[in-house]
PDB file of C-alpha atoms and ligand atoms in Angstrom:
ATOM      1  CA  MET N   7     113.257 118.161 116.650  1.00 85.00           C
ATOM      2  CA  ASP N   8     114.638 118.211 113.084  1.00 90.00           C
ATOM      3  CA  VAL N   9     113.794 115.046 111.161  1.00 97.00           C
ATOM      4  CA  GLU N  10     115.685 114.427 107.931  1.00 97.00           C
ATOM      5  CA  VAL N  11     114.250 111.108 106.773  1.00 98.00           C
ATOM      6  CA  ALA N  12     110.694 109.930 106.032  1.00 98.00           C
ATOM      7  CA  VAL N  13     109.667 106.298 105.438  1.00 98.00           C
ATOM      8  CA  ILE N  14     106.653 105.788 103.182  1.00 98.00           C
ATOM      9  CA  PRO N  15     105.400 102.168 103.041  1.00 97.00           C
ATOM     10  CA  ALA N  16     103.743 101.542  99.671  1.00 96.00           C
ATOM     11  CA  ALA N  17     104.136  97.815  99.086  1.00 96.00           C
ATOM     12  CA  GLY N  18     100.701  96.566 100.187  1.00 93.00           C
ATOM     13  CA  ARG N  19      98.471  94.457  97.936  1.00 91.00           C
ATOM     14  CA  GLY N  20      95.751  97.086  97.589  1.00 93.00           C
ATOM     15  CA  THR N  21      93.027  94.433  97.461  1.00 95.00           C
ATOM     16  CA  ARG N  22      90.316  96.909  98.434  1.00 96.00           C
ATOM     17  CA  MET N  23      91.095  98.834  95.250  1.00 97.00           C
ATOM     18  CA  ARG N  24      90.786  95.906  92.849  1.00 97.00           C
ATOM     19  CA  PRO N  25      90.502  95.826  89.876  1.00 97.00           C
ATOM     20  CA  ALA N  26      92.349  99.180  89.627  1.00 96.00           C
ATOM     21  CA  THR N  27      95.386  97.653  91.356  1.00 95.00           C
ATOM     22  CA  ARG N  28      95.706  94.514  89.221  1.00 94.00           C
ATOM     23  CA  VAL N  29      98.618  96.108  87.341  1.00 93.00           C
ATOM     24  CA  VAL N  30      99.014  99.647  88.722  1.00 93.00           C
ATOM     25  CA  PRO N  31     100.271  99.904  92.310  1.00 94.00           C
ATOM     26  CA  LYS N  32      97.829 101.581  94.698  1.00 94.00           C
ATOM     27  CA  ALA N  33     100.398 104.290  95.410  1.00 95.00           C
ATOM     28  CA  LEU N  34     100.225 105.387  91.757  1.00 96.00           C
ATOM     29  CA  LEU N  35      96.440 105.745  91.553  1.00 96.00           C
ATOM     30  CA  THR N  36      95.620 109.303  90.597  1.00 97.00           C
ATOM     31  CA  VAL N  37      94.024 111.812  92.945  1.00 97.00           C
ATOM     32  CA  VAL N  38      93.148 114.915  90.851  1.00 97.00           C
ATOM     33  CA  ASP N  39      96.401 115.285  88.905  1.00 95.00           C
ATOM     34  CA  ARG N  40      99.062 113.287  90.719  1.00 96.00           C
ATOM     35  CA  PRO N  41      99.525 109.834  92.217  1.00 97.00           C
ATOM     36  CA  ALA N  42      98.567 109.370  95.859  1.00 97.00           C
ATOM     37  CA  ILE N  43     102.165 108.800  96.921  1.00 97.00           C
ATOM     38  CA  GLN N  44     103.281 112.174  95.601  1.00 97.00           C
ATOM     39  CA  TYR N  45     101.103 113.873  98.223  1.00 97.00           C
ATOM     40  CA  ALA N  46     102.956 111.942 100.938  1.00 97.00           C
ATOM     41  CA  VAL N  47     106.374 112.866  99.541  1.00 97.00           C
ATOM     42  CA  GLU N  48     105.312 116.518  99.246  1.00 97.00           C
ATOM     43  CA  GLU N  49     104.098 116.442 102.849  1.00 97.00           C
ATOM     44  CA  ALA N  50     107.417 114.974 104.041  1.00 97.00           C
ATOM     45  CA  ALA N  51     109.341 117.618 102.085  1.00 97.00           C
ATOM     46  CA  ARG N  52     107.214 120.407 103.614  1.00 96.00           C
ATOM     47  CA  ALA N  53     108.092 119.044 107.069  1.00 97.00           C
ATOM     48  CA  GLY N  54     111.800 119.418 106.226  1.00 96.00           C
ATOM     49  CA  ALA N  55     112.731 115.838 105.308  1.00 97.00           C
ATOM     50  CA  SER N  56     115.552 115.590 102.762  1.00 97.00           C
ATOM     51  CA  GLU N  57     115.218 111.839 102.144  1.00 98.00           C
ATOM     52  CA  ALA N  58     112.093 109.808 101.357  1.00 97.00           C
ATOM     53  CA  VAL N  59     112.566 106.058 101.741  1.00 98.00           C
ATOM     54  CA  ILE N  60     109.681 104.522  99.788  1.00 97.00           C
ATOM     55  CA  VAL N  61     109.004 100.851 100.522  1.00 97.00           C
ATOM     56  CA  VAL N  62     107.856  99.298  97.244  1.00 96.00           C
ATOM     57  CA  ASP N  63     106.934  95.816  96.029  1.00 95.00           C
ATOM     58  CA  LEU N  64     109.145  93.776  93.750  1.00 94.00           C
ATOM     59  CA  ASP N  65     106.923  93.889  90.645  1.00 91.00           C
ATOM     60  CA  THR N  66     105.878  97.519  90.428  1.00 89.00           C
ATOM     61  CA  GLY N  67     108.449  99.322  92.567  1.00 90.00           C
ATOM     62  CA  HIS N  68     110.345 100.562  89.525  1.00 92.00           C
ATOM     63  CA  LEU N  69     107.217 102.444  88.368  1.00 94.00           C
ATOM     64  CA  VAL N  70     106.998 104.307  91.668  1.00 93.00           C
ATOM     65  CA  GLN N  71     110.669 105.211  91.426  1.00 92.00           C
ATOM     66  CA  GLN N  72     110.319 106.290  87.799  1.00 94.00           C
ATOM     67  CA  HIS N  73     107.453 108.606  88.636  1.00 95.00           C
ATOM     68  CA  PHE N  74     109.776 110.703  90.772  1.00 94.00           C
ATOM     69  CA  LEU N  75     112.876 110.499  88.610  1.00 87.00           C
ATOM     70  CA  VAL N  76     111.951 110.569  84.885  1.00 85.00           C
ATOM     71  CA  GLU N  77     112.571 113.870  83.140  1.00 79.00           C
ATOM     72  CA  GLY N  78     114.326 115.350  86.158  1.00 81.00           C
ATOM     73  CA  ARG N  79     112.918 116.276  89.539  1.00 85.00           C
ATOM     74  CA  LEU N  80     109.291 117.184  90.089  1.00 89.00           C
ATOM     75  CA  PRO N  81     108.684 120.846  90.907  1.00 88.00           C
ATOM     76  CA  GLY N  82     108.759 121.392  94.658  1.00 88.00           C
ATOM     77  CA  LEU N  83     110.577 118.108  95.246  1.00 93.00           C
ATOM     78  CA  GLU N  84     114.036 119.168  94.080  1.00 92.00           C
ATOM     79  CA  GLU N  85     115.409 119.024  97.631  1.00 92.00           C
ATOM     80  CA  ILE N  86     114.240 115.568  98.628  1.00 96.00           C
ATOM     81  CA  ARG N  87     116.128 112.419  97.666  1.00 95.00           C
ATOM     82  CA  ILE N  88     113.926 109.446  96.707  1.00 95.00           C
ATOM     83  CA  ARG N  89     115.315 106.121  97.937  1.00 95.00           C
ATOM     84  CA  PRO N  90     113.280 103.020  97.079  1.00 95.00           C
ATOM     85  CA  VAL N  91     113.615  99.865  99.126  1.00 97.00           C
ATOM     86  CA  VAL N  92     111.955  96.596  98.097  1.00 97.00           C
ATOM     87  CA  GLN N  93     109.691  94.538 100.352  1.00 97.00           C
ATOM     88  CA  GLU N  94     109.781  91.212  98.546  1.00 96.00           C
ATOM     89  CA  GLU N  95     106.558  89.905 100.099  1.00 95.00           C
ATOM     90  CA  PRO N  96     103.684  91.838 101.665  1.00 95.00           C
ATOM     91  CA  LEU N  97     104.198  90.468 105.169  1.00 97.00           C
ATOM     92  CA  GLY N  98     102.551  93.454 106.841  1.00 97.00           C
ATOM     93  CA  LEU N  99     103.016  97.145 107.550  1.00 97.00           C
ATOM     94  CA  GLY N 100     105.411  96.436 110.442  1.00 98.00           C
ATOM     95  CA  HIS N 101     107.596  94.368 108.130  1.00 98.00           C
ATOM     96  CA  ALA N 102     107.516  97.126 105.481  1.00 98.00           C
ATOM     97  CA  VAL N 103     108.806  99.688 107.999  1.00 98.00           C
ATOM     98  CA  TRP N 104     111.498  97.239 109.164  1.00 98.00           C
ATOM     99  CA  GLU N 105     112.735  96.990 105.552  1.00 98.00           C
ATOM    100  CA  ALA N 106     113.784 100.653 105.765  1.00 98.00           C
ATOM    101  CA  ARG N 107     116.200 100.057 108.670  1.00 98.00           C
ATOM    102  CA  GLU N 108     119.455 100.164 106.694  1.00 98.00           C
ATOM    103  CA  MET N 109     118.569 103.461 105.046  1.00 98.00           C
ATOM    104  CA  VAL N 110     117.306 105.089 108.236  1.00 98.00           C
ATOM    105  CA  ARG N 111     120.153 103.794 110.465  1.00 97.00           C
ATOM    106  CA  ASP N 112     120.183 105.472 113.880  1.00 97.00           C
ATOM    107  CA  ARG N 113     118.074 108.504 112.989  1.00 98.00           C
ATOM    108  CA  PRO N 114     114.552 109.416 114.116  1.00 98.00           C
ATOM    109  CA  PHE N 115     112.167 109.234 111.147  1.00 98.00           C
ATOM    110  CA  PHE N 116     108.724 110.243 110.037  1.00 98.00           C
ATOM    111  CA  CYS N 117     106.544 107.409 108.786  1.00 98.00           C
ATOM    112  CA  LEU N 118     103.644 108.246 106.455  1.00 98.00           C
ATOM    113  CA  LEU N 119     101.141 105.827 104.973  1.00 96.00           C
ATOM    114  CA  ALA N 120     100.602 106.848 101.379  1.00 92.00           C
ATOM    115  CA  ASP N 121      96.955 105.736 101.673  1.00 92.00           C
ATOM    116  CA  ASN N 122      96.241 108.709 103.881  1.00 94.00           C
ATOM    117  CA  ILE N 123      96.425 112.193 102.431  1.00 96.00           C
ATOM    118  CA  THR N 124      96.271 115.269 104.636  1.00 96.00           C
ATOM    119  CA  PRO N 125      93.498 117.685 103.589  1.00 95.00           C
ATOM    120  CA  PRO N 126      94.631 120.925 101.908  1.00 95.00           C
ATOM    121  CA  GLY N 127      96.251 123.354 104.324  1.00 92.00           C
ATOM    122  CA  VAL N 128      96.658 120.730 107.058  1.00 90.00           C
ATOM    123  CA  ASP N 129     100.000 119.336 108.203  1.00 92.00           C
ATOM    124  CA  VAL N 130     100.513 117.052 111.186  1.00 96.00           C
ATOM    125  CA  LEU N 131     104.204 116.099 110.903  1.00 97.00           C
ATOM    126  CA  PRO N 132     105.400 119.447 112.341  1.00 97.00           C
ATOM    127  CA  GLN N 133     103.108 118.849 115.361  1.00 96.00           C
ATOM    128  CA  LEU N 134     104.652 115.418 115.898  1.00 97.00           C
ATOM    129  CA  ALA N 135     108.153 116.951 115.720  1.00 97.00           C
ATOM    130  CA  ARG N 136     107.076 119.715 118.126  1.00 96.00           C
ATOM    131  CA  VAL N 137     105.932 117.318 120.857  1.00 95.00           C
ATOM    132  CA  ALA N 138     108.796 114.836 120.296  1.00 94.00           C
ATOM    133  CA  ASP N 139     111.262 113.774 122.922  1.00 91.00           C
ATOM    134  CA  PRO N 140     114.578 112.220 121.704  1.00 92.00           C
ATOM    135  CA  ASP N 141     113.705 109.079 123.625  1.00 94.00           C
ATOM    136  CA  LYS N 142     110.049 108.673 122.603  1.00 97.00           C
ATOM    137  CA  SER N 143     108.156 107.871 119.433  1.00 98.00           C
ATOM    138  CA  VAL N 144     105.081 110.001 118.669  1.00 98.00           C
ATOM    139  CA  MET N 145     101.902 108.665 117.053  1.00 98.00           C
ATOM    140  CA  CYS N 146      99.274 110.775 115.377  1.00 98.00           C
ATOM    141  CA  LEU N 147      95.827 109.892 116.721  1.00 98.00           C
ATOM    142  CA  ARG N 148      92.222 110.750 116.101  1.00 96.00           C
ATOM    143  CA  ARG N 149      88.989 110.095 117.943  1.00 96.00           C
ATOM    144  CA  LEU N 150      87.157 107.153 116.394  1.00 95.00           C
ATOM    145  CA  SER N 151      83.488 106.323 116.059  1.00 94.00           C
ATOM    146  CA  ASP N 152      82.278 102.860 117.145  1.00 94.00           C
ATOM    147  CA  GLU N 153      82.414 101.436 113.616  1.00 92.00           C
ATOM    148  CA  MET N 154      85.986 102.597 113.128  1.00 93.00           C
ATOM    149  CA  LEU N 155      87.240 100.740 116.221  1.00 96.00           C
ATOM    150  CA  SER N 156      87.264  97.579 114.104  1.00 95.00           C
ATOM    151  CA  ALA N 157      89.341  99.138 111.343  1.00 93.00           C
ATOM    152  CA  TYR N 158      92.172 100.939 113.166  1.00 94.00           C
ATOM    153  CA  GLY N 159      94.875 100.338 115.750  1.00 96.00           C
ATOM    154  CA  VAL N 160      93.633 101.772 119.072  1.00 98.00           C
ATOM    155  CA  VAL N 161      95.936 103.014 121.854  1.00 98.00           C
ATOM    156  CA  ILE N 162      95.958 102.337 125.592  1.00 98.00           C
ATOM    157  CA  PRO N 163      96.332 105.773 127.246  1.00 98.00           C
ATOM    158  CA  ALA N 164      98.842 106.131 130.092  1.00 97.00           C
ATOM    159  CA  SER N 165      97.990 109.726 130.989  1.00 97.00           C
ATOM    160  CA  GLU N 166      95.315 112.358 130.624  1.00 96.00           C
ATOM    161  CA  GLU N 167      95.327 114.335 127.403  1.00 96.00           C
ATOM    162  CA  GLU N 168      96.850 117.785 127.831  1.00 97.00           C
ATOM    163  CA  ASP N 169      97.064 120.232 124.914  1.00 96.00           C
ATOM    164  CA  ALA N 170      96.337 117.312 122.556  1.00 97.00           C
ATOM    165  CA  VAL N 171      99.282 115.267 123.913  1.00 98.00           C
ATOM    166  CA  LEU N 172      99.180 112.103 126.032  1.00 98.00           C
ATOM    167  CA  GLU N 173     101.488 109.276 127.029  1.00 98.00           C
ATOM    168  CA  ILE N 174     100.673 105.841 125.611  1.00 98.00           C
ATOM    169  CA  ALA N 175     100.966 102.505 127.452  1.00 98.00           C
ATOM    170  CA  GLY N 176     100.300 100.274 124.435  1.00 98.00           C
ATOM    171  CA  ALA N 177      98.124  99.648 121.392  1.00 98.00           C
ATOM    172  CA  VAL N 178      95.745  96.996 120.058  1.00 97.00           C
ATOM    173  CA  GLU N 179      95.129  96.337 116.354  1.00 95.00           C
ATOM    174  CA  LYS N 180      91.456  96.493 115.256  1.00 95.00           C
ATOM    175  CA  PRO N 181      89.975  95.684 118.704  1.00 96.00           C
ATOM    176  CA  GLY N 182      86.330  96.437 117.879  1.00 96.00           C
ATOM    177  CA  PRO N 183      84.027  98.477 120.173  1.00 96.00           C
ATOM    178  CA  LYS N 184      83.762  95.774 122.865  1.00 95.00           C
ATOM    179  CA  ASP N 185      87.502  95.421 123.523  1.00 96.00           C
ATOM    180  CA  ALA N 186      88.771  98.871 122.572  1.00 97.00           C
ATOM    181  CA  PRO N 187      90.992 100.301 125.355  1.00 97.00           C
ATOM    182  CA  SER N 188      90.109 103.884 124.269  1.00 97.00           C
ATOM    183  CA  ARG N 189      88.602 105.669 121.303  1.00 97.00           C
ATOM    184  CA  LEU N 190      91.918 107.027 120.084  1.00 98.00           C
ATOM    185  CA  GLY N 191      93.111 105.453 116.838  1.00 97.00           C
ATOM    186  CA  LEU N 192      96.427 105.442 114.958  1.00 97.00           C
ATOM    187  CA  ILE N 193      95.987 107.357 111.711  1.00 95.00           C
ATOM    188  CA  GLY N 194      98.997 106.801 109.524  1.00 95.00           C
ATOM    189  CA  ARG N 195     101.453 109.478 110.628  1.00 98.00           C
ATOM    190  CA  TYR N 196     104.256 108.692 113.058  1.00 98.00           C
ATOM    191  CA  LEU N 197     107.608 109.977 114.270  1.00 98.00           C
ATOM    192  CA  PHE N 198     109.636 106.960 115.346  1.00 98.00           C
ATOM    193  CA  THR N 199     112.935 106.642 117.129  1.00 98.00           C
ATOM    194  CA  PRO N 200     115.195 103.894 115.706  1.00 98.00           C
ATOM    195  CA  GLU N 201     114.274 101.822 118.789  1.00 98.00           C
ATOM    196  CA  ILE N 202     111.334 100.559 116.685  1.00 98.00           C
ATOM    197  CA  PHE N 203     113.636  98.471 114.419  1.00 98.00           C
ATOM    198  CA  PRO N 204     114.886  95.841 116.907  1.00 98.00           C
ATOM    199  CA  ILE N 205     111.317  95.644 118.232  1.00 98.00           C
ATOM    200  CA  LEU N 206     109.957  95.011 114.717  1.00 98.00           C
ATOM    201  CA  GLU N 207     112.609  92.380 114.151  1.00 97.00           C
ATOM    202  CA  LYS N 208     111.167  90.378 117.056  1.00 97.00           C
ATOM    203  CA  THR N 209     107.485  91.092 116.312  1.00 97.00           C
ATOM    204  CA  GLU N 210     105.575  87.925 115.436  1.00 95.00           C
ATOM    205  CA  PRO N 211     102.715  87.955 112.903  1.00 95.00           C
ATOM    206  CA  GLY N 212      99.523  89.226 114.529  1.00 94.00           C
ATOM    207  CA  VAL N 213      96.039  90.139 113.259  1.00 93.00           C
ATOM    208  CA  GLY N 214      95.508  88.785 109.720  1.00 93.00           C
ATOM    209  CA  GLY N 215      98.809  86.874 109.917  1.00 95.00           C
ATOM    210  CA  GLU N 216     100.682  90.148 109.199  1.00 96.00           C
ATOM    211  CA  ILE N 217     103.571  91.708 111.097  1.00 97.00           C
ATOM    212  CA  GLN N 218     101.678  94.608 112.610  1.00 97.00           C
ATOM    213  CA  LEU N 219     103.176  98.032 113.263  1.00 98.00           C
ATOM    214  CA  THR N 220     100.585  98.367 116.042  1.00 98.00           C
ATOM    215  CA  ASP N 221     102.184  95.447 117.925  1.00 97.00           C
ATOM    216  CA  ALA N 222     105.582  97.171 117.831  1.00 98.00           C
ATOM    217  CA  ILE N 223     103.928 100.393 119.052  1.00 98.00           C
ATOM    218  CA  HIS N 224     102.458  98.320 121.894  1.00 98.00           C
ATOM    219  CA  GLU N 225     105.978  97.305 122.929  1.00 98.00           C
ATOM    220  CA  LEU N 226     107.194 100.933 122.739  1.00 98.00           C
ATOM    221  CA  GLY N 227     104.280 101.848 125.024  1.00 98.00           C
ATOM    222  CA  ARG N 228     105.088  99.032 127.436  1.00 98.00           C
ATOM    223  CA  ARG N 229     108.614 100.471 127.717  1.00 98.00           C
ATOM    224  CA  GLY N 230     107.236 103.977 128.376  1.00 98.00           C
ATOM    225  CA  LYS N 231     108.547 105.173 125.005  1.00 98.00           C
ATOM    226  CA  ALA N 232     105.344 106.174 123.200  1.00 98.00           C
ATOM    227  CA  ARG N 233     103.458 109.434 123.111  1.00 98.00           C
ATOM    228  CA  GLY N 234     100.316 110.445 121.228  1.00 98.00           C
ATOM    229  CA  TYR N 235      99.294 113.639 119.489  1.00 98.00           C
ATOM    230  CA  VAL N 236      95.535 113.945 118.943  1.00 98.00           C
ATOM    231  CA  ALA N 237      94.960 115.661 115.599  1.00 96.00           C
ATOM    232  CA  ASP N 238      91.871 117.807 115.246  1.00 90.00           C
ATOM    233  CA  THR N 239      91.408 116.782 111.643  1.00 87.00           C
ATOM    234  CA  ASP N 240      90.701 113.597 109.708  1.00 88.00           C
ATOM    235  CA  LEU N 241      93.073 112.409 107.023  1.00 94.00           C
ATOM    236  CA  LEU N 242      91.649 111.420 103.642  1.00 95.00           C
ATOM    237  CA  ASP N 243      91.791 107.652 103.083  1.00 94.00           C
ATOM    238  CA  VAL N 244      92.463 106.790  99.457  1.00 96.00           C
ATOM    239  CA  GLY N 245      92.774 103.033 100.096  1.00 95.00           C
ATOM    240  CA  THR N 246      89.111 102.310  99.284  1.00 96.00           C
ATOM    241  CA  PRO N 247      86.974 103.290  96.262  1.00 97.00           C
ATOM    242  CA  LEU N 248      84.655 105.565  98.276  1.00 97.00           C
ATOM    243  CA  GLY N 249      87.570 107.144 100.150  1.00 96.00           C
ATOM    244  CA  LEU N 250      89.390 107.804  96.883  1.00 97.00           C
ATOM    245  CA  LEU N 251      86.280 109.504  95.501  1.00 97.00           C
ATOM    246  CA  GLU N 252      85.866 111.638  98.621  1.00 97.00           C
ATOM    247  CA  ALA N 253      89.521 112.647  98.561  1.00 97.00           C
ATOM    248  CA  SER N 254      89.229 113.558  94.887  1.00 97.00           C
ATOM    249  CA  VAL N 255      86.292 115.842  95.696  1.00 97.00           C
ATOM    250  CA  VAL N 256      88.041 117.555  98.627  1.00 97.00           C
ATOM    251  CA  LEU N 257      91.297 118.066  96.735  1.00 97.00           C
ATOM    252  CA  GLY N 258      89.417 118.901  93.518  1.00 97.00           C
ATOM    253  CA  LEU N 259      87.498 121.676  95.293  1.00 97.00           C
ATOM    254  CA  ASP N 260      90.771 123.046  96.594  1.00 97.00           C
ATOM    255  CA  ARG N 261      92.284 122.950  93.130  1.00 96.00           C
ATOM    256  CA  PHE N 262      89.400 124.134  90.951  1.00 97.00           C
ATOM    257  CA  GLY N 263      87.267 126.103  93.425  1.00 96.00           C
ATOM    258  CA  ASP N 264      83.951 127.530  92.166  1.00 96.00           C
ATOM    259  CA  GLU N 265      84.156 125.888  88.771  1.00 95.00           C
ATOM    260  CA  PHE N 266      84.046 122.429  90.353  1.00 96.00           C
ATOM    261  CA  ARG N 267      81.668 123.524  93.141  1.00 96.00           C
ATOM    262  CA  SER N 268      79.013 124.557  90.592  1.00 95.00           C
ATOM    263  CA  PHE N 269      79.442 121.241  88.798  1.00 95.00           C
ATOM    264  CA  LEU N 270      78.890 119.335  92.067  1.00 95.00           C
ATOM    265  CA  LYS N 271      75.810 121.416  92.894  1.00 94.00           C
ATOM    266  CA  GLU N 272      74.395 120.700  89.476  1.00 94.00           C
ATOM    267  CA  VAL N 273      75.030 116.973  89.803  1.00 94.00           C
ATOM    268  CA  CYS N 274      73.470 116.937  93.278  1.00 93.00           C
ATOM    269  CA  GLY N 275      70.463 118.863  92.016  1.00 88.00           C
ATOM    270  CA  HIS N 276      70.741 122.032  94.142  1.00 67.00           C
TER     271      HIS N 276
HETATM  272  P1  LIG Q 318      96.901  98.531 104.107  1.00 73.75           P
HETATM  273  O1  LIG Q 318      96.594  97.306 104.860  1.00 73.75           O
HETATM  274  O2  LIG Q 318      95.919  99.637 104.076  1.00 73.75           O
HETATM  275  O3  LIG Q 318      97.297  98.263 102.595  1.00 73.75           O
HETATM  276  O4  LIG Q 318      98.312  99.043 104.586  1.00 73.75           O
HETATM  277  P2  LIG Q 318      97.022  97.079 101.650  1.00 73.75           P
HETATM  278  O5  LIG Q 318      97.434  95.777 102.260  1.00 73.75           O
HETATM  279  O6  LIG Q 318      97.693  97.499 100.399  1.00 73.75           O
HETATM  280  O7  LIG Q 318      95.440  97.217 101.455  1.00 73.75           O
HETATM  281  P3  LIG Q 318      94.290  96.173 101.225  1.00 73.75           P
HETATM  282  O8  LIG Q 318      93.763  95.913 102.605  1.00 73.75           O
HETATM  283  O9  LIG Q 318      94.869  94.981 100.526  1.00 73.75           O
HETATM  284  O10 LIG Q 318      93.326  96.937 100.374  1.00 73.75           O
HETATM  285  C1  LIG Q 318      98.613 100.399 104.910  1.00 73.75           C
HETATM  286  C2  LIG Q 318      99.883 100.845 104.219  1.00 73.75           C
HETATM  287  O11 LIG Q 318     100.940  99.921 104.445  1.00 73.75           O
HETATM  288  C3  LIG Q 318     101.509  99.491 103.236  1.00 73.75           C
HETATM  289  C4  LIG Q 318     100.439  99.734 102.182  1.00 73.75           C
HETATM  290  O12 LIG Q 318     101.029  99.945 100.907  1.00 73.75           O
HETATM  291  C5  LIG Q 318      99.739 100.969 102.704  1.00 73.75           C
HETATM  292  O13 LIG Q 318     100.408 102.163 102.309  1.00 73.75           O
HETATM  293  N1  LIG Q 318     101.895  98.068 103.369  1.00 73.75           N
HETATM  294  C6  LIG Q 318     101.027  97.164 103.907  1.00 73.75           C
HETATM  295  C7  LIG Q 318     103.145  97.655 102.923  1.00 73.75           C
HETATM  296  O14 LIG Q 318     103.951  98.477 102.428  1.00 73.75           O
HETATM  297  N2  LIG Q 318     103.477  96.344 103.043  1.00 73.75           N
HETATM  298  C8  LIG Q 318     102.635  95.420 103.571  1.00 73.75           C
HETATM  299  O15 LIG Q 318     103.027  94.225 103.657  1.00 73.75           O
HETATM  300  C9  LIG Q 318     101.377  95.850 104.013  1.00 73.75           C
END
């Protein structure tokens, strides 16, 4: 399936990255030499998207937009149109995606959380497009450890996994190990059909009082309209201080190779 539009929600509060995010939006925190969100836009462009709808907050949204548009287009991003849309209040990830409805209209769309960066050389959006069905949304999944079952949305499988693909009957946000319906978690890459928008419109606030994307995915599953793709790689999570550090090391090694590797060895004492 060809997908021309990508929605990138970037309007969250970023409380886990305080004090860095007191003024600077989380999406503009630097990883090696570019802001986190640029990796997401580059990933969407590599997957063939020609439009990136970035959901930004009212106060700092203009900075995100400026990053992509000052002094002409960024190299490698000449072909993708940046379209900001404002989420006036951080009512939740589901609400942020819903804000993109008028720009997406009736098209299928990739959704990428800018907090998650794919490791160098890894791309999952083409896999989602490969297993897509015009009538079904596809979620990228990974196997979770016990501790992670309290931090992610976890899916209810509706079929066996075959060649990394399974049908999904629903999803639960942050269930914890006791109530988790499986060990397969939602990891911030999706290919949605526009059917998600009317569902989001009716989704009530859930866990944490936020309008949860996971609850809308649950409804898609209930209707038999959700499929999962189990990725064989982790994404880098730059939404926490330790995650940001780890991502900087992984991407720094890719960028600077042996020079940086020797520095790390020296710091680690071997
Ligand atoms: P997170 O829950 O990780 O982001 O949302 P957050 O709320 O910014 O983080 P903390 O918990 O306060 O540290 C995942 C993604 O959804 C976006 C965020 O920007 C992030 O990319 N998001 C979340 C929105 O765009 N709007 C929201 O209301 C909530």
